[in-house]
Coordinates of C-alpha atoms in Angstrom, one line a residue:
X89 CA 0.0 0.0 0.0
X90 CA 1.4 3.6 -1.0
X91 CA 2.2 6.1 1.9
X92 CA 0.0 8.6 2.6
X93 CA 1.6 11.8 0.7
X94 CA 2.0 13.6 4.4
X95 CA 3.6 10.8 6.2
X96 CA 6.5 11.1 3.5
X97 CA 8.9 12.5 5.9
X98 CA 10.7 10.0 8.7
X99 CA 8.3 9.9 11.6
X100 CA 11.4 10.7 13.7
X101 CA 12.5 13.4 11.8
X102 CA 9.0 14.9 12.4
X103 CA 8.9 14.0 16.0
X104 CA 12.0 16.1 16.6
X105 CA 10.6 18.8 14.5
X106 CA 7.1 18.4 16.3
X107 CA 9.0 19.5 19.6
X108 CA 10.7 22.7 17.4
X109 CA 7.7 23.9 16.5
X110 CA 5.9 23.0 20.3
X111 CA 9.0 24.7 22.1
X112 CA 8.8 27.8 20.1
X113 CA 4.9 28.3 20.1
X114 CA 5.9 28.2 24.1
X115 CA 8.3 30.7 24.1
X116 CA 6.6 33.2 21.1
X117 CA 3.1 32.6 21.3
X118 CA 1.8 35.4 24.0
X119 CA -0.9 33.1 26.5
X120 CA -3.1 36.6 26.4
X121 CA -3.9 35.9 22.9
X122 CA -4.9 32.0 23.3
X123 CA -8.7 31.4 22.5
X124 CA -9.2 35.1 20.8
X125 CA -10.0 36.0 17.4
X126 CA -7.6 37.2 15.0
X127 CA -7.7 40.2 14.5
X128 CA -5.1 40.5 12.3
X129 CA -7.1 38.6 9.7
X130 CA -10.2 40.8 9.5
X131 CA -10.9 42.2 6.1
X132 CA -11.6 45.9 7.4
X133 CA -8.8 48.0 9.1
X134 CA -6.0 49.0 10.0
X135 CA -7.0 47.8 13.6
X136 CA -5.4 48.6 16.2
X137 CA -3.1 45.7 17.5
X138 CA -2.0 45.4 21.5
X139 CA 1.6 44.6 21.7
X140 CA 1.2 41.0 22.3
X141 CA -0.7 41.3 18.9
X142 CA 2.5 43.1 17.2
X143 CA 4.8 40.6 18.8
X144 CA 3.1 37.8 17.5
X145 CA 3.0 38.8 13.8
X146 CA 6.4 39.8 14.1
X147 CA 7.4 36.6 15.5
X148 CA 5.5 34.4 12.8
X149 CA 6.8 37.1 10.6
X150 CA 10.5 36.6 10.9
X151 CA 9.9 33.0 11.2
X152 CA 8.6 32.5 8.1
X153 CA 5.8 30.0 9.3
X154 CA 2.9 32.5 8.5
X155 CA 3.3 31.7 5.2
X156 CA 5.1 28.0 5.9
X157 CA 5.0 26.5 2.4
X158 CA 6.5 29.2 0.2
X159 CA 10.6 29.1 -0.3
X160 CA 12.9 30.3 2.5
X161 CA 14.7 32.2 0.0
X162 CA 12.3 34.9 -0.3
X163 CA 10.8 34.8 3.6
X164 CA 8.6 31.5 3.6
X165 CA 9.3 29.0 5.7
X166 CA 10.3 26.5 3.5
X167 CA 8.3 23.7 4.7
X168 CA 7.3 20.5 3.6
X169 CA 3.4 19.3 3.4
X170 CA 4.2 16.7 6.3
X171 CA 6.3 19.6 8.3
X172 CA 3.3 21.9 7.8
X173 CA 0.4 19.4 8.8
X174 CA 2.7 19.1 11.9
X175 CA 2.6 22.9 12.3
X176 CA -0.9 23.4 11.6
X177 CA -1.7 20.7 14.8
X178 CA 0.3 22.3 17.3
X179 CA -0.6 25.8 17.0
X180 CA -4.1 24.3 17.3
X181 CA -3.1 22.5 20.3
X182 CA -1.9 25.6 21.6
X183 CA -4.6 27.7 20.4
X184 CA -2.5 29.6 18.4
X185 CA -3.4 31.4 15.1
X186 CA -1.8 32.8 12.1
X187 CA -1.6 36.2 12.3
X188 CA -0.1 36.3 8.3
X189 CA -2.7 36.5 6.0
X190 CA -4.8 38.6 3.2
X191 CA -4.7 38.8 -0.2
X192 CA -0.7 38.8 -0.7
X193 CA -1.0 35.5 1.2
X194 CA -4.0 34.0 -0.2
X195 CA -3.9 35.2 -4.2
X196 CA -0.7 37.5 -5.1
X197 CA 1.9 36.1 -3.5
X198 CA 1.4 32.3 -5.4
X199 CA 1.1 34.1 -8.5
X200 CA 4.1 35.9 -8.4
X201 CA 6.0 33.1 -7.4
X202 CA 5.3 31.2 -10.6
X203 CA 5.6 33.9 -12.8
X204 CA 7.2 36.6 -11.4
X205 CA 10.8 37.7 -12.3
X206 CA 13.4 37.1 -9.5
X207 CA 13.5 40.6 -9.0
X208 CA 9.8 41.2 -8.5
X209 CA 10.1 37.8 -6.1
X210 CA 12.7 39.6 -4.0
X211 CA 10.9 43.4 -4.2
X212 CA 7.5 41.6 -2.8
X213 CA 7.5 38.2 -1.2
X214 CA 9.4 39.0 2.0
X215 CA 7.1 41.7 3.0
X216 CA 4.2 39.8 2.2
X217 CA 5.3 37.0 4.3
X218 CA 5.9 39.3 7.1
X219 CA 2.8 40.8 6.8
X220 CA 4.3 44.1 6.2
X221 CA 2.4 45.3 2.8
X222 CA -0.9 45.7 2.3
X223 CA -2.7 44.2 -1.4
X224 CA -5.8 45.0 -2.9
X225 CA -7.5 43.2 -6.4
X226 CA -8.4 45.6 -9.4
X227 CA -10.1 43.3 -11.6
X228 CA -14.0 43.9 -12.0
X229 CA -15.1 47.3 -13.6
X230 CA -18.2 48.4 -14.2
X231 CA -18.8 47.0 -17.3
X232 CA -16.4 43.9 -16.4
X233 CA -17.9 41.8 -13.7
X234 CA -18.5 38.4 -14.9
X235 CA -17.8 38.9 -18.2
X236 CA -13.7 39.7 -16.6
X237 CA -12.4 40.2 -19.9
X238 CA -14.2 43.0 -21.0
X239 CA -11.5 45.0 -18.9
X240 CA -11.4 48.8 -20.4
X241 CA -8.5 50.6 -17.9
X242 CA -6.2 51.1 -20.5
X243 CA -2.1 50.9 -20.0
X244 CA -0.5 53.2 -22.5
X245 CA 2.9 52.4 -23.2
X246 CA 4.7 55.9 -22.5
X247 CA 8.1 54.4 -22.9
X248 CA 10.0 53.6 -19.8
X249 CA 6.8 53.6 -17.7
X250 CA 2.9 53.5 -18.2
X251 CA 0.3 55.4 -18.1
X252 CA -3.0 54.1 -16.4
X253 CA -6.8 55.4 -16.7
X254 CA -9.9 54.0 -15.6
X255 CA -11.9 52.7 -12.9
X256 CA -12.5 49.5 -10.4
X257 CA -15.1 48.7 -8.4
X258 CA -15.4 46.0 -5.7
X259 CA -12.1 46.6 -4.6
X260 CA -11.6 44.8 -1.7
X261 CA -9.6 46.9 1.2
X262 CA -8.7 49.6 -1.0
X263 CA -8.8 52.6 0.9
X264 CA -6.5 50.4 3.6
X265 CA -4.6 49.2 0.8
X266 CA -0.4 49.9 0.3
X267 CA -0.6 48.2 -3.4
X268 CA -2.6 46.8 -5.8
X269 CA -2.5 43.8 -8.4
X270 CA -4.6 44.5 -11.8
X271 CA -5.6 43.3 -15.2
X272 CA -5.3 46.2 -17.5
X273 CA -5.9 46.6 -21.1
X274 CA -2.5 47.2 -23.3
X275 CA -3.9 46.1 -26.6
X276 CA -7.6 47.3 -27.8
X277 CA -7.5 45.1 -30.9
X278 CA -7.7 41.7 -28.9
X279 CA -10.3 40.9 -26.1
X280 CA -8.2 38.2 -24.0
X281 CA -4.9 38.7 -25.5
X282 CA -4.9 42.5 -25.3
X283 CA -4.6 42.1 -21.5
X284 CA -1.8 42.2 -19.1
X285 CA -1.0 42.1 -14.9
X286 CA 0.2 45.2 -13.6
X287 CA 1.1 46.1 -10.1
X288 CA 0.2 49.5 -8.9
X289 CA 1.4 51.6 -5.8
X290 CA -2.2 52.6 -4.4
X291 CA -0.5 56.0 -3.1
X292 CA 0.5 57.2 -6.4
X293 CA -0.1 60.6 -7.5
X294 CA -4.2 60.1 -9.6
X295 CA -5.3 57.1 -7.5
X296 CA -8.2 57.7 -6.0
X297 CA -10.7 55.3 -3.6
X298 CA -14.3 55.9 -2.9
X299 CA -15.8 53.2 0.0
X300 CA -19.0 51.7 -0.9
X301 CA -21.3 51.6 2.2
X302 CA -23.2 47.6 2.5
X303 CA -26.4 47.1 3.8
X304 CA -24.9 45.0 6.3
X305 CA -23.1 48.7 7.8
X306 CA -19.9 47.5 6.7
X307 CA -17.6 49.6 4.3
X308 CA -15.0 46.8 2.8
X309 CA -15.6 47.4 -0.5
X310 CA -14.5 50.5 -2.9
X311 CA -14.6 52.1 -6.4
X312 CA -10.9 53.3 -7.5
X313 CA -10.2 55.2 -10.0
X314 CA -6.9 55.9 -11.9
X315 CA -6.4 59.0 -13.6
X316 CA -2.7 59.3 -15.5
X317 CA -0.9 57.3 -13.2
X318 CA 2.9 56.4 -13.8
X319 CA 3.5 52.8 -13.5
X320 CA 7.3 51.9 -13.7
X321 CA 7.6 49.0 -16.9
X322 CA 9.1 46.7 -14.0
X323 CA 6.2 46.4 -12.7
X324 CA 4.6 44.6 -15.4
X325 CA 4.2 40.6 -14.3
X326 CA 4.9 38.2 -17.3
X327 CA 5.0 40.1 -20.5
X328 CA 2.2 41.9 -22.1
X329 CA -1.1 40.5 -23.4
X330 CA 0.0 37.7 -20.2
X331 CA -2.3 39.0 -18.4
X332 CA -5.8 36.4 -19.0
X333 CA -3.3 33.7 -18.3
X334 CA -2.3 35.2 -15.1
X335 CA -4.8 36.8 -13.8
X336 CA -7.3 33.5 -14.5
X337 CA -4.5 31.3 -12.4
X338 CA -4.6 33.9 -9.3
X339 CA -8.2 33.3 -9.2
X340 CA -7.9 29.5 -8.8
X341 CA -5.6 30.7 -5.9
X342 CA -8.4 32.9 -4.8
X343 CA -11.1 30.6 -5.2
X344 CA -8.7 27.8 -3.7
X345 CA -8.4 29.9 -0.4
X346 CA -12.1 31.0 -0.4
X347 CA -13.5 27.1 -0.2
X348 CA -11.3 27.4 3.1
X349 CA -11.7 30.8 4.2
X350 CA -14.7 31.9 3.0
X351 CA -16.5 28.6 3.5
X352 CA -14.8 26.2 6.0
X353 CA -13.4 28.8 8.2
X354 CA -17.1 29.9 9.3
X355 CA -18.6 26.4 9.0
X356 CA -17.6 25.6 12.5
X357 CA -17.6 29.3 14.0
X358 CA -19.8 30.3 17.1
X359 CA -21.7 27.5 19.0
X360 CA -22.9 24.0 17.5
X361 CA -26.1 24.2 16.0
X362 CA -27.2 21.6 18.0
X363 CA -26.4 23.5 21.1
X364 CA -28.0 27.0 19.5
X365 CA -30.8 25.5 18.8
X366 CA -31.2 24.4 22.4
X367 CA -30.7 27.4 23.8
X368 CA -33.6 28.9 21.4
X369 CA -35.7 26.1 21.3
X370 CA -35.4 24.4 24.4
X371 CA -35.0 20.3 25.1
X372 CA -37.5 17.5 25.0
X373 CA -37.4 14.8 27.9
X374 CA -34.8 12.8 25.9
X375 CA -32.7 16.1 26.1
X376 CA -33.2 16.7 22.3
X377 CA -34.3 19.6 20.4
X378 CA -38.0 19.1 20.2
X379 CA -38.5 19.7 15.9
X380 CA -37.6 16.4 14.9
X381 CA -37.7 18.3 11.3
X382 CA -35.3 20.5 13.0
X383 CA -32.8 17.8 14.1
X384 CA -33.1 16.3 10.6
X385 CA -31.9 19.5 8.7
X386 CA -28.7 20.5 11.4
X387 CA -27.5 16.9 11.5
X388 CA -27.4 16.9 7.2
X389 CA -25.8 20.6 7.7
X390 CA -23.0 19.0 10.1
X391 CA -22.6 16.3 7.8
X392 CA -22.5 18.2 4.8
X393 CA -20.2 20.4 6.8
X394 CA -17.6 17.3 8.0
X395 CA -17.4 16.2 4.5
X396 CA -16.9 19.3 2.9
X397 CA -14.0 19.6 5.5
X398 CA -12.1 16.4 4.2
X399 CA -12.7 17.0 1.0
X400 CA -10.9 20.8 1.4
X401 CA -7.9 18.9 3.3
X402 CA -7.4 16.1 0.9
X403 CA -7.8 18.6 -2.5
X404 CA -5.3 20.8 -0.3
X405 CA -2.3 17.5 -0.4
X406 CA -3.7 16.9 -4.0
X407 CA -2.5 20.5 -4.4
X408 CA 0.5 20.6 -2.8
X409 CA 1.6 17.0 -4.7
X410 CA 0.6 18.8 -8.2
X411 CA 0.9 22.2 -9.5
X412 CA -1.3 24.1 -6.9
X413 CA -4.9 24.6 -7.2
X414 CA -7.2 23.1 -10.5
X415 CA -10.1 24.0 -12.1
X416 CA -11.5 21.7 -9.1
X417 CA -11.5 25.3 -6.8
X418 CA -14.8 26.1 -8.8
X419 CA -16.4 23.3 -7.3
X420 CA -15.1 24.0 -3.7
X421 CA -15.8 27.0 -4.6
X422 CA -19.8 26.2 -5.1
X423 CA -19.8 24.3 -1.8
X424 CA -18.3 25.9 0.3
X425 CA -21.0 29.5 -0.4
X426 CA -23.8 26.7 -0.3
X427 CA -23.3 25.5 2.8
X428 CA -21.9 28.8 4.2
X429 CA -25.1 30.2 3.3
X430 CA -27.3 27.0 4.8
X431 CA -26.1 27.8 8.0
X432 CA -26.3 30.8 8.2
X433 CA -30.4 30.9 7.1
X434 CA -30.5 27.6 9.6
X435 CA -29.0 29.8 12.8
X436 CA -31.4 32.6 11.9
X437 CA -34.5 30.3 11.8
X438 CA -33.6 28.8 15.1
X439 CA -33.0 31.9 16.6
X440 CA -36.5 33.4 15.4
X441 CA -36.9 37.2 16.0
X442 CA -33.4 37.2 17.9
X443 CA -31.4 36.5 15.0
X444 CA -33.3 39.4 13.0
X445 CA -31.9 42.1 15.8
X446 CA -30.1 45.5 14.0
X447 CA -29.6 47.4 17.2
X448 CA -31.1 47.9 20.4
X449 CA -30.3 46.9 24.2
X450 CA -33.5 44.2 23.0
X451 CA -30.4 41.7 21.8
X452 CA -26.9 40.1 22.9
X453 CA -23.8 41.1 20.6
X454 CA -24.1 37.8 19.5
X455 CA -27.5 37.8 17.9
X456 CA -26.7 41.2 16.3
X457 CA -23.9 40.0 14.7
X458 CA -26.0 36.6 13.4
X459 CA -27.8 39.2 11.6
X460 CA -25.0 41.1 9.9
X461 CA -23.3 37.3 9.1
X462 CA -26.8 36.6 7.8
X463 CA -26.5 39.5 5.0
X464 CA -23.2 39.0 4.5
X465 CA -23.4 35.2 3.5
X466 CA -25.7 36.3 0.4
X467 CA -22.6 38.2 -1.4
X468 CA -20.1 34.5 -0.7
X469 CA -22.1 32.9 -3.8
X470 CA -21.0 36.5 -5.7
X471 CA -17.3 37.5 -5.3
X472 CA -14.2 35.5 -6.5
X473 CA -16.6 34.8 -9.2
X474 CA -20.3 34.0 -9.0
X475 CA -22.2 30.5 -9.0
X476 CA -23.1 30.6 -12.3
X477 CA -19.2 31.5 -13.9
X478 CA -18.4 28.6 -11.2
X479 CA -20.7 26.1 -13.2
X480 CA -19.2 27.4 -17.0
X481 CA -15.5 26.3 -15.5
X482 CA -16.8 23.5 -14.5
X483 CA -18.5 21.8 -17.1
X484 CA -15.7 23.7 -19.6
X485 CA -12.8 22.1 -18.0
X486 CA -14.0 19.6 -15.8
X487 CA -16.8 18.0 -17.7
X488 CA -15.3 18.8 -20.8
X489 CA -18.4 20.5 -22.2
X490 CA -18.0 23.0 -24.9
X491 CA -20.5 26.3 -26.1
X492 CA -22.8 24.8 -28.5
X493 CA -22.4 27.2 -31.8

C-alpha cells in the first residue's frame, strides 16, 4: 500500500521537529492571545493591535511560518506538506493562530511566485510574508464583472513607464490598501490577448478610492479610479497581453483559499447548531431539540459540513503533490457559499426574531452580529466569481463541455 503523501517525511524526523515547532509556540506565542479571534485577519482595518498582537505577527513574521510552504529564499518558511500538517496541529493545540494573511498570502503572492521575475520575487515576497504590505484586487469594472475580460482601464505604453486610466469597483480593502494587483488593457484590438497584470502603488499621485457603504453597515468594499498614473515598466508581471493567463490562475488561488476561508473557516464558528438550537428552542425529555424536522436539517448541515472539510484537506495535499490549485476550486468553490449560506439561514431560523436584531439593548452582541453574518453570506455565492461563472468552469474544464455554436 502507497504512503499517505504527508507521512512522507521520517516519523522521527517529524517528531523532533514536532518538539521545534511546540517549544517555540511556548516561548513566542503570547498566552493573552490563546482562544481570541484574530484580528489580524479581518478584512476591514487597520485595527489597532496590543503589543502582544504586534509581537506575534512579528514573530510568525520573521519565522517564516505564516506563510510555511513558500521558499525560505524569499521569507517563507520553506516547509514541507508533512512539516506543515505538523505545524498546523500544534498551533491548534496551543490555540495559536496565524496572524499572516490577506490577499498577498492567499492570491498574489502564489502568483508571483510562478511567474514573477526574481526581482519582482525579492521586491515583494518577503514583505508579504511578514505581513508588512498591504494588497488589494483591481479586476472587476463596471462593465467587467462576470464577463472579466471586457476590462477597459487602458495601460499606455509611455516608454520607460505606463500610463493608467480607468476605474474598479469592488475593490476589496482599498482605501487600507499599500498596493494593488490589476488586469489592465495594453492592446484594444484583442479581447483576452490585449490584456496584461500590472502592479500599482495605491498612493501614487491620480489614484483615487471611494468606500462603498453595504447594507450589512460595513464599508469593505471601494470604487478606484486611476487618472494618468505612472507605472514603472518593471512592474509589469509576465509580458504583455499575459495578463488572461495570469490573472485567470490567481483566481484558482483565490477561489482555492475561499472554499477554506470563505467557507470552511465559518462552518464551525460560534456555537454547534445543536447547542443553538437548544438554547432557542429548548430540550424534549430525551434532552433533544423538540422539531424532529429540526434535528433532521442540522445533522445533514453537520454532515455536509464534516465532508466538505475532508474533501478541502485532501484537495489541499492533492495541491501541494501537483501544480497548486485546479479547475477543481470552482467546485469547492460552489460548496463551500452553499453551505456557508445554509447555515447561516438555519442559525437565523432557530433563533426566530433574535437573530433578525439590527440594534437595540433588546439583543446580545451575538444575535446582532447573526444578523450582519446573515446578510453578508448572500454576497459568498457573488465575489471570487459567481455560482453561475463557477458552473461554465466547471463543465468547460472539468466535464469537458463546450459552447454549442
Amino acid at each position: 500500500m502507497a504512503t499517505a503523501p504527508e507521512l512522507d517525511a521520517p516519523v522521527a524526523t517529524l517528531d523532533a521537529f514536532r518538539a521545534e515547532v511546540r517549544a517555540w509556540l511556548a516561548a513566542n506565542f503570547p498566552a493573552s492571545l490563546k482562544g481570541k479571534d484574530n484580528a489580524l485577519s479581518a478584512l476591514e482595518g487597520p485595527t489597532e493591535l496590543s503589543p502582544d498582537e504586534i509581537a506575534w505577527k512579528t514573530a510568525m513574521g520573521e519565522k517564516g511560518w505564516g506563510v510555511p510552504g513558500w521558499p525560505a529564499a524569499y521569507g517563507g518558511g520553506g516547509l514541507d506538506k508533512a512539516q506543515i500538517r505538523v505545524l498546523n496541529e500544534e498551533m491548534a493545540r496551543a490555540g495559536a493562530w496565524n496572524p499572516i494573511g490577506g490577499m498577498g498570502v492567499m492570491m498574489f503572492g502564489p502568483t508571483l511566485l510562478e511567474y514573477g521575475s526574481e526581482a519582482q520575487k525579492q521586491e515583494h515576497i518577503p514583505a508579504i510574508a511578514k505581513g508588512q504590505v498591504r494588497w488589494c484586487q483591481g479586476y472587476s469594472e463596471p462593465n467587467a464583472g462576470s464577463d472579466l475580460a471586457n476590462v477597459q482601464t487602458f495601460d499606455e505604453d509611455a516608454g520607460d513607464h505606463y500610463i493608467v486610466n480607468g476605474q474598479k469597483t469592488w475593490t476589496s480593502g482599498g482605501q487600507w490598501a499599500d498596493k494593488c494587483f490589476a488586469l489592465v488593457r495594453t492592446d484594444k484590438s484583442q479581447k483576452h490577448g490585449g490584456i496584461s497584470f500590472l502592479l500599482l502603488d495605491m498612493t501614487a499621485p491620480g489614484v483615487e478610492v471611494r468606500p462603498i457603504a453595504m447594507i450589512s453597515g460595513q464599508s469593505p468594499f471601494c470604487e478606484t479610479f486611476f487618472t494618468d498614473v505612472k507605472v514603472p515598466k518593471e512592474n509589469l508581471v509576465g509580458r504583455e497581453g499575459q495578463g488572461w493567463e495570469i490573472g485567470t490562475r490567481l483566481l484558482q488561488h483565490e477561489r482555492n483559499s475561499l472554499s477554506g476561508g470563505g467557507g470552511a473557516s465559518r462552518l464551525f464558528a460560534g456555537k454547534p447548531m445543536g447547542k443553538l438550537a437548544k438554547e432557542y428552542r429548548g430540550e424534549d425529555e430525551q434532552g433533544r431539540v423538540p422539531d424532529s424536522d429540526l434535528r433532521m436539517r442540522i445533522v445533514r448541515h453537520e454532515m455536509d459540513s464534516r465532508a466538505f472539510a475532508l474533501t478541502l484537506r485532501r484537495a489541499a495535499l492533492e495541491a501541494k503533490s501537483n501544480q497548486g490549485p485546479s479547475a477543481a476550486t470552482s467546485i469547492m468553490k460552489n460548496v463551500g457559499a452553499r453551505i456557508t449560506q445554509d447555515r447561516a439561514e438555519l442559525s437565523i431560523e432557530i433563533m426566530g426574531m433574535a437573530g433578525l436584531g439590527w440594534e437595540g439593548e433588546g439583543f446580545s452582541e451575538d444575535e446582532l452580529t447573526q444578523t450582519r453574518t446573515w446578510l453578508w453570506g448572500k454576497a459568498v455565492s457573488i465575489y471570487g466569481g459567481s455560482t453561475e461563472i463557477q458552473n461554465n468552469v466547471i463543465s468547460k474544464r472539468i466535464l469537458g463541455m463546450l459552447d454549442h455554436q
